[in-house]
């Protein structure tokens, strides 16, 4: 037993603490739950909070259960109003965005006789010692009824002082420190999520989540085929580009080495079938736009960062030269999904949003490397087509074809890659897409966001369930928006 608990127990037994039995038990439970210590430890008196921001609340039988936030110290407490003796309020704390909560009924407090309300003690939102990114909610019940109610989840503005940092923090709620991956150990979408976190660190200046870079690298370096390579060549490309980003942010050369290993792995599956191109998978049955756009972008990015390189430069240029012969970039300046191996021409399949954004990004990187003005002009035509298409941007808001309402499929990541590429083009084109990007960011913020800044799939609304894929896509949007 801790010294604090021992003192409380002795005072109770001696009759020094004269609070009602239920309230004494609640105070003891509050101290027993004091297991997270940041600036202050859990169980701190709410009267000591230097700031008080009333956040979310819930009502039940006339009682109101409200979350109060101390943004200065990144702590939260609950307040019960409009109650009567015997009513209860407590807090739940989650470190995975509210999907589960290991800390349940912390700060349990009971309305005393003759009172109409009670407040709990303060509890930390995050656990800085374990990199736990948290949220809390207030729950409660009437003393004479069995039903209970809980508020929505809430957190402080710590690492969440604006739209971008709040979205990054919500994404990190879905990061698994044990595996170094996001969501349910997702693979290629975790590469995109990590890229969004890295881009956010560069865009916002917030370095709080840089630990994810080394954690992911160390945990997953030897997974699959090693060096973040696997049988899907587009997956390899996503990871290699994430490590280029990591190298840019940290200067750690091992990330660039791994990016080169990914590029070389992709090159091993370039052949002369249909005149060139990288296969989508190592079984060599499909050639698609996505892995070839990633191949161009990756090789151009590597060449720009390797002094005296000619190899990756030549590969990037050959990739774009081949891509142009396939007709995958159609007459409407949109990119279809792949080629028909019988004709070696555009298969006419869906113009997914990520196919537009990744090729845009590839052409921007190629222009930066070689000064190819035609490549940049093509990127502009694709960007204009993407942002004005009534199919992909109905009402001026980006929407994935067959957009899911569950955030559970691969397509949930596509819009993130699309706006990431558009943002890269916007930077070199002098902000020509500022209005489009801001419109989308404003719409998503207003219509597709919950109380802890977790986003769904429909940026025009209505809000849907979230996932790491939907969340990184929203973060990509906020990173790109002016």
XYZ file of C-alpha atoms in Angstrom:
482
model
C 0.000 0.000 0.000
C 1.294 3.492 -0.819
C 2.000 5.968 1.980
C -0.919 8.178 0.832
C -3.372 5.277 0.952
C -2.024 4.164 4.315
C -2.568 7.631 5.770
C -6.117 7.780 4.393
C -6.928 4.331 5.774
C -5.600 5.210 9.248
C -7.548 8.479 9.356
C -10.756 6.754 8.319
C -10.340 4.054 10.970
C -9.594 6.723 13.586
C -12.723 8.625 12.709
C -10.774 11.733 11.690
C -12.311 11.705 8.200
C -15.999 12.259 8.804
C -17.197 12.251 5.182
C -20.106 9.939 4.332
C -19.016 6.348 3.717
C -19.675 6.408 -0.037
C -17.718 9.628 -0.492
C -14.803 8.284 1.559
C -14.740 5.173 -0.630
C -14.767 7.369 -3.723
C -11.806 9.391 -2.455
C -9.889 6.203 -1.675
C -10.603 4.894 -5.170
C -9.415 8.187 -6.623
C -6.088 7.840 -4.842
C -5.805 4.157 -5.762
C -6.166 5.062 -9.440
C -3.336 7.606 -9.255
C -1.071 5.687 -11.616
C -0.374 8.273 -14.335
C 1.980 11.094 -13.445
C 2.853 13.810 -15.953
C 3.210 17.370 -14.691
C 0.991 16.235 -11.823
C -0.252 12.806 -10.804
C -3.789 11.516 -11.224
C -6.176 12.424 -8.412
C -5.239 16.103 -8.142
C -7.881 18.355 -6.604
C -9.909 20.101 -9.322
C -9.852 23.302 -7.257
C -6.160 23.608 -8.133
C -6.758 23.746 -11.878
C -5.536 27.090 -13.288
C -7.935 26.876 -16.238
C -11.423 25.440 -16.606
C -12.992 24.739 -19.997
C -16.370 23.037 -19.966
C -16.384 20.516 -22.820
C -18.819 17.715 -23.679
C -21.703 16.623 -21.484
C -24.573 14.174 -21.221
C -27.868 14.293 -19.348
C -29.967 11.664 -17.600
C -33.131 12.225 -15.554
C -32.331 15.922 -15.254
C -28.762 15.340 -14.106
C -25.950 16.799 -16.188
C -22.565 15.078 -16.410
C -19.916 17.402 -17.860
C -16.245 17.085 -18.766
C -14.119 19.998 -17.570
C -10.675 20.484 -19.091
C -7.566 22.001 -17.565
C -5.687 22.754 -20.799
C -2.714 24.212 -18.918
C -1.872 20.938 -17.164
C -3.545 18.585 -19.694
C -5.918 17.158 -17.080
C -9.671 16.536 -16.947
C -12.322 16.181 -14.257
C -16.050 15.537 -14.242
C -18.872 17.612 -12.743
C -22.384 16.402 -11.887
C -25.064 19.125 -11.658
C -28.790 19.026 -10.930
C -28.626 15.849 -8.904
C -29.424 14.607 -5.442
C -27.774 12.579 -2.714
C -26.469 9.233 -3.914
C -25.982 10.220 -7.585
C -22.613 9.233 -9.072
C -20.158 10.551 -11.631
C -16.905 8.952 -12.801
C -14.435 9.055 -15.696
C -13.297 6.507 -18.253
C -9.900 6.951 -19.912
C -8.985 5.489 -23.284
C -5.646 5.320 -25.071
C -7.033 4.119 -28.409
C -9.541 6.783 -29.372
C -12.412 5.392 -27.329
C -12.468 1.879 -28.750
C -11.487 0.451 -25.363
C -10.773 1.933 -21.957
C -8.389 0.301 -19.524
C -9.061 2.973 -16.898
C -12.742 2.640 -16.009
C -14.692 4.401 -13.259
C -11.725 6.484 -12.153
C -12.547 9.435 -9.929
C -15.874 7.868 -8.909
C -17.636 10.530 -6.808
C -21.017 10.560 -5.069
C -23.322 13.481 -4.280
C -23.387 13.970 -0.527
C -26.512 14.400 1.582
C -28.024 17.864 1.183
C -26.039 18.602 -2.009
C -27.150 18.715 -5.655
C -23.806 18.142 -7.296
C -20.248 16.873 -7.027
C -17.015 17.040 -8.955
C -14.361 14.386 -9.357
C -10.646 14.834 -9.007
C -8.443 15.614 -12.019
C -6.928 12.923 -14.235
C -4.234 13.138 -16.880
C -5.339 12.921 -20.492
C -2.134 11.358 -21.813
C 0.514 9.116 -20.315
C 3.770 10.791 -21.240
C 5.898 7.967 -19.822
C 4.445 5.383 -22.215
C 3.534 7.667 -25.157
C -0.112 6.918 -24.452
C -2.317 9.393 -26.346
C -5.571 9.620 -24.455
C -9.122 10.847 -24.170
C -11.622 10.796 -21.313
C -15.377 10.810 -20.937
C -17.729 11.481 -18.023
C -20.222 8.807 -17.043
C -22.808 8.726 -14.307
C -26.121 7.566 -12.936
C -28.917 8.583 -10.650
C -28.574 7.005 -7.236
C -32.064 5.528 -7.296
C -32.057 4.174 -10.878
C -29.929 1.567 -12.664
C -29.470 3.357 -16.002
C -26.207 5.164 -16.733
C -25.069 7.632 -19.371
C -21.703 8.705 -20.781
C -20.620 11.842 -22.567
C -18.635 11.879 -25.797
C -14.864 11.590 -25.487
C -12.778 14.711 -24.920
C -9.158 15.762 -24.470
C -7.073 18.822 -23.774
C -5.417 21.060 -26.350
C -2.037 19.546 -25.482
C -0.521 18.517 -28.868
C -3.839 19.615 -30.354
C -3.749 23.400 -30.545
C -5.111 23.681 -34.098
C -6.802 21.564 -36.763
C -3.621 19.911 -37.999
C -2.121 18.991 -34.648
C -5.496 17.833 -33.287
C -5.940 15.510 -36.274
C -2.385 14.202 -35.864
C -3.049 13.507 -32.200
C -6.254 11.655 -33.034
C -4.345 9.575 -35.578
C -1.725 8.688 -32.966
C -4.521 7.324 -30.773
C -4.637 4.523 -33.352
C -0.882 3.823 -33.261
C 0.249 0.545 -31.719
C 3.510 1.009 -29.818
C 3.953 -2.761 -29.691
C 3.904 -3.316 -33.448
C 4.790 0.119 -34.788
C 1.755 -0.028 -37.074
C -1.595 1.754 -37.150
C -5.021 0.212 -36.811
C -5.229 -3.552 -36.773
C -1.585 -4.006 -37.831
C -2.403 -2.599 -41.268
C 0.534 -2.643 -43.679
C 0.527 -0.246 -46.636
C -1.991 2.097 -45.045
C 0.336 2.365 -42.033
C 2.990 3.670 -44.429
C 0.566 6.397 -45.477
C -0.379 7.150 -41.874
C 3.273 7.470 -40.872
C 3.876 9.735 -43.865
C 1.018 11.979 -42.714
C 2.522 12.164 -39.205
C 5.953 13.043 -40.612
C 4.462 15.668 -42.934
C 2.549 17.114 -39.999
C 5.730 17.401 -37.933
C 7.306 19.361 -40.764
C 4.197 21.458 -41.459
C 3.181 22.290 -37.881
C 6.546 22.161 -36.153
C 5.165 19.695 -33.592
C 7.761 17.010 -32.930
C 5.857 15.150 -30.218
C 5.226 12.075 -32.352
C 8.620 11.717 -34.004
C 9.130 8.663 -31.804
C 6.810 6.774 -34.156
C 9.411 6.911 -36.940
C 12.107 4.935 -35.145
C 9.556 2.719 -33.396
C 7.988 1.632 -36.676
C 11.372 1.157 -38.307
C 12.795 -0.945 -35.498
C 9.654 -3.045 -35.011
C 9.003 -3.826 -38.684
C 12.383 -3.713 -40.439
C 12.596 -7.497 -40.678
C 8.920 -8.130 -41.420
C 7.703 -9.558 -44.749
C 10.685 -9.612 -47.152
C 12.725 -7.277 -44.945
C 13.568 -3.606 -45.477
C 9.798 -2.909 -45.808
C 9.592 -4.878 -49.051
C 6.886 -7.386 -49.842
C 5.172 -9.139 -52.726
C 3.025 -6.109 -53.581
C 5.188 -3.571 -55.352
C 2.889 -0.661 -54.580
C 3.140 -1.503 -50.861
C 6.907 -1.397 -51.227
C 6.651 1.985 -52.918
C 4.478 3.480 -50.169
C 6.942 2.396 -47.486
C 9.996 3.548 -49.420
C 8.470 7.004 -49.844
C 7.669 7.102 -46.118
C 11.366 6.478 -45.413
C 12.394 9.234 -47.814
C 10.159 11.532 -45.755
C 11.686 10.191 -42.537
C 15.178 10.852 -43.883
C 14.226 14.419 -44.794
C 12.926 15.076 -41.290
C 15.625 13.328 -39.263
C 18.702 13.148 -41.486
C 19.146 9.498 -40.432
C 20.826 7.732 -43.354
C 19.413 4.309 -42.524
C 16.009 5.516 -43.720
C 17.434 6.517 -47.072
C 19.165 3.123 -47.326
C 15.836 1.385 -46.805
C 14.130 3.621 -49.376
C 16.800 2.600 -51.884
C 16.225 -1.069 -51.077
C 12.537 -0.556 -51.841
C 13.277 1.150 -55.151
C 15.665 -1.615 -56.163
C 13.061 -4.247 -55.265
C 10.531 -2.513 -57.489
C 13.059 -2.288 -60.328
C 13.538 -6.064 -60.162
C 9.918 -6.352 -61.357
C 10.276 -3.979 -64.307
C 10.374 -5.912 -67.575
C 9.625 -5.571 -71.266
C 6.079 -6.937 -71.236
C 3.992 -4.202 -72.894
C 7.205 -2.286 -73.459
C 8.108 -1.792 -69.807
C 6.523 -0.966 -66.485
C 6.577 -2.460 -62.996
C 4.281 -5.340 -62.115
C 1.743 -4.755 -59.358
C 2.720 -8.002 -57.614
C 5.616 -10.437 -57.747
C 3.415 -13.017 -59.502
C 3.628 -10.789 -62.620
C -0.053 -10.893 -63.602
C -1.104 -7.214 -63.485
C 0.418 -3.866 -64.433
C -1.359 -0.918 -62.872
C -1.003 2.834 -62.682
C -0.405 2.997 -58.947
C 2.843 1.070 -58.594
C 4.274 2.755 -61.692
C 3.398 6.245 -60.460
C 4.988 5.413 -57.109
C 8.027 4.084 -58.970
C 8.496 7.373 -60.825
C 8.017 9.444 -57.672
C 10.347 7.296 -55.571
C 13.185 7.181 -58.079
C 13.004 10.917 -58.718
C 13.000 11.607 -54.976
C 15.990 9.338 -54.395
C 18.011 10.820 -57.230
C 17.429 14.300 -55.839
C 18.912 13.185 -52.514
C 21.866 11.089 -53.704
C 24.854 13.120 -54.848
C 26.063 12.213 -58.317
C 23.259 9.738 -58.981
C 22.405 8.744 -62.506
C 20.762 5.347 -61.894
C 17.590 6.451 -60.125
C 17.274 9.469 -62.366
C 17.283 7.225 -65.445
C 14.699 4.918 -63.877
C 12.366 7.806 -63.085
C 12.613 9.149 -66.613
C 12.118 5.700 -68.150
C 9.089 5.145 -65.925
C 7.407 8.319 -67.121
C 8.326 7.712 -70.764
C 6.713 4.278 -70.590
C 3.637 5.521 -68.694
C 2.870 7.975 -71.471
C 2.749 5.182 -74.073
C 0.033 3.237 -72.237
C -2.822 5.720 -72.471
C -3.559 5.272 -68.741
C -3.720 9.060 -68.628
C -6.956 9.390 -70.571
C -8.441 12.095 -72.777
C -10.098 13.742 -69.753
C -6.669 14.120 -68.081
C -7.569 11.544 -65.449
C -5.669 8.338 -64.714
C -7.429 5.002 -65.072
C -6.527 2.018 -62.933
C -4.214 0.054 -65.228
C -3.566 -1.561 -68.579
C -5.064 -4.507 -70.437
C -2.209 -6.960 -70.971
C -3.766 -8.142 -74.245
C -3.640 -4.677 -75.794
C -1.031 -3.038 -73.536
C -3.359 -0.037 -73.397
C -5.626 1.662 -70.867
C -8.080 -0.841 -69.367
C -10.691 1.878 -68.809
C -11.149 0.926 -65.170
C -12.011 3.318 -62.332
C -10.219 6.663 -61.976
C -9.462 6.272 -58.269
C -8.465 9.500 -56.562
C -5.057 8.222 -55.463
C -4.080 7.465 -59.050
C -4.473 11.164 -59.792
C -2.582 12.405 -56.747
C 0.330 9.978 -56.919
C 1.023 10.680 -60.589
C 0.794 14.410 -59.865
C 3.354 13.958 -57.077
C 5.562 11.860 -59.347
C 5.582 14.551 -62.007
C 6.307 17.283 -59.471
C 9.303 15.294 -58.207
C 10.465 14.628 -61.776
C 10.259 18.336 -62.545
C 12.249 19.179 -59.434
C 14.902 16.696 -60.483
C 15.185 17.412 -64.200
C 13.450 20.735 -64.781
C 11.073 18.996 -67.218
C 8.465 21.715 -67.780
C 6.230 19.351 -69.743
C 5.970 17.038 -66.739
C 4.806 19.920 -64.550
C 2.317 21.043 -67.199
C 0.867 17.526 -67.275
C 0.596 17.547 -63.495
C -1.361 20.795 -63.744
C -3.780 19.268 -66.253
C -4.410 16.313 -63.944
C -4.828 18.618 -60.945
C -7.323 20.767 -62.820
C -9.243 17.685 -63.940
C -9.324 16.241 -60.421
C -10.568 19.433 -58.795
C -13.243 20.207 -61.403
C -14.523 16.674 -62.061
C -18.176 16.281 -61.102
C -17.403 12.578 -60.581
C -14.425 12.950 -58.231
C -15.210 16.387 -56.772
C -19.009 16.716 -56.664
C -19.868 20.142 -55.298
C -16.160 20.906 -55.108
C -15.509 18.326 -52.346
C -13.299 15.324 -53.083
C -15.150 12.013 -52.993
C -13.775 8.555 -53.704
C -15.714 6.473 -56.247
C -17.925 4.064 -54.255
C -16.804 5.845 -51.071
C -17.279 3.642 -48.015
C -19.189 4.724 -44.934
C -17.269 2.301 -42.721
C -13.672 3.444 -43.248
C -12.791 -0.238 -43.393
C -11.475 -0.801 -46.919
C -8.274 0.132 -48.763
C -10.079 2.976 -50.495
C -10.263 4.874 -47.212
C -6.607 5.819 -47.719
C -6.934 6.917 -51.336
C -8.025 10.523 -50.808
C -5.075 11.134 -48.508
C -2.606 10.272 -51.256
C -4.663 12.341 -53.691
C -4.508 15.575 -51.679
C -0.889 14.931 -50.682
C 0.017 15.012 -54.354
C -2.210 17.987 -55.036
C -0.584 19.798 -52.120
C 2.884 19.163 -53.561
C 1.729 20.624 -56.877
C 0.046 23.543 -55.122
C 3.344 24.458 -53.470
C 5.304 24.657 -56.716
C 2.405 26.223 -58.653
C 2.054 29.232 -56.380
C -1.072 28.234 -54.452
C -3.429 27.793 -57.415
C -5.349 25.095 -55.521
C -5.581 27.000 -52.243
C -9.314 27.606 -52.603
C -10.067 23.962 -53.374
C -7.933 22.622 -50.526
C -9.306 25.119 -48.015
C -12.883 24.371 -49.073
C -12.321 20.673 -48.497
C -10.560 21.226 -45.166
C -13.322 23.538 -43.916
C -16.021 21.089 -45.002
C -14.352 18.095 -43.363
C -13.777 20.066 -40.156
C -17.403 21.183 -40.014
C -19.138 18.014 -41.222
C -16.894 14.992 -40.697
C -15.261 15.338 -37.270
C -16.080 14.159 -33.755
C -15.238 15.611 -30.334
C -11.638 14.307 -30.345
C -10.971 15.389 -33.958
C -11.355 11.924 -35.449
C -12.607 12.059 -39.035
C -14.772 9.773 -41.140
C -14.754 9.167 -44.884
C -17.219 11.779 -46.198
C -15.606 15.217 -46.201
C -18.914 16.717 -47.304
C -20.692 14.869 -44.488
C -22.450 13.170 -42.903
C -19.856 11.970 -40.453
C -19.123 8.250 -40.386
C -17.081 5.944 -38.198
C -13.346 6.549 -38.271
C -10.230 4.434 -38.821
C -6.532 5.151 -39.197
C -7.054 5.235 -42.975
C -9.804 7.849 -42.886
C -7.879 9.742 -40.234
C -4.601 9.933 -42.124
C -6.502 11.030 -45.236
C -8.014 13.915 -43.288
C -4.601 14.746 -41.821
C -3.110 14.721 -45.325
C -5.800 17.215 -46.307
C -5.109 19.493 -43.353
C -1.363 19.261 -43.982
C -1.915 20.344 -47.590
C -4.476 23.077 -46.959
C -3.274 26.682 -46.644
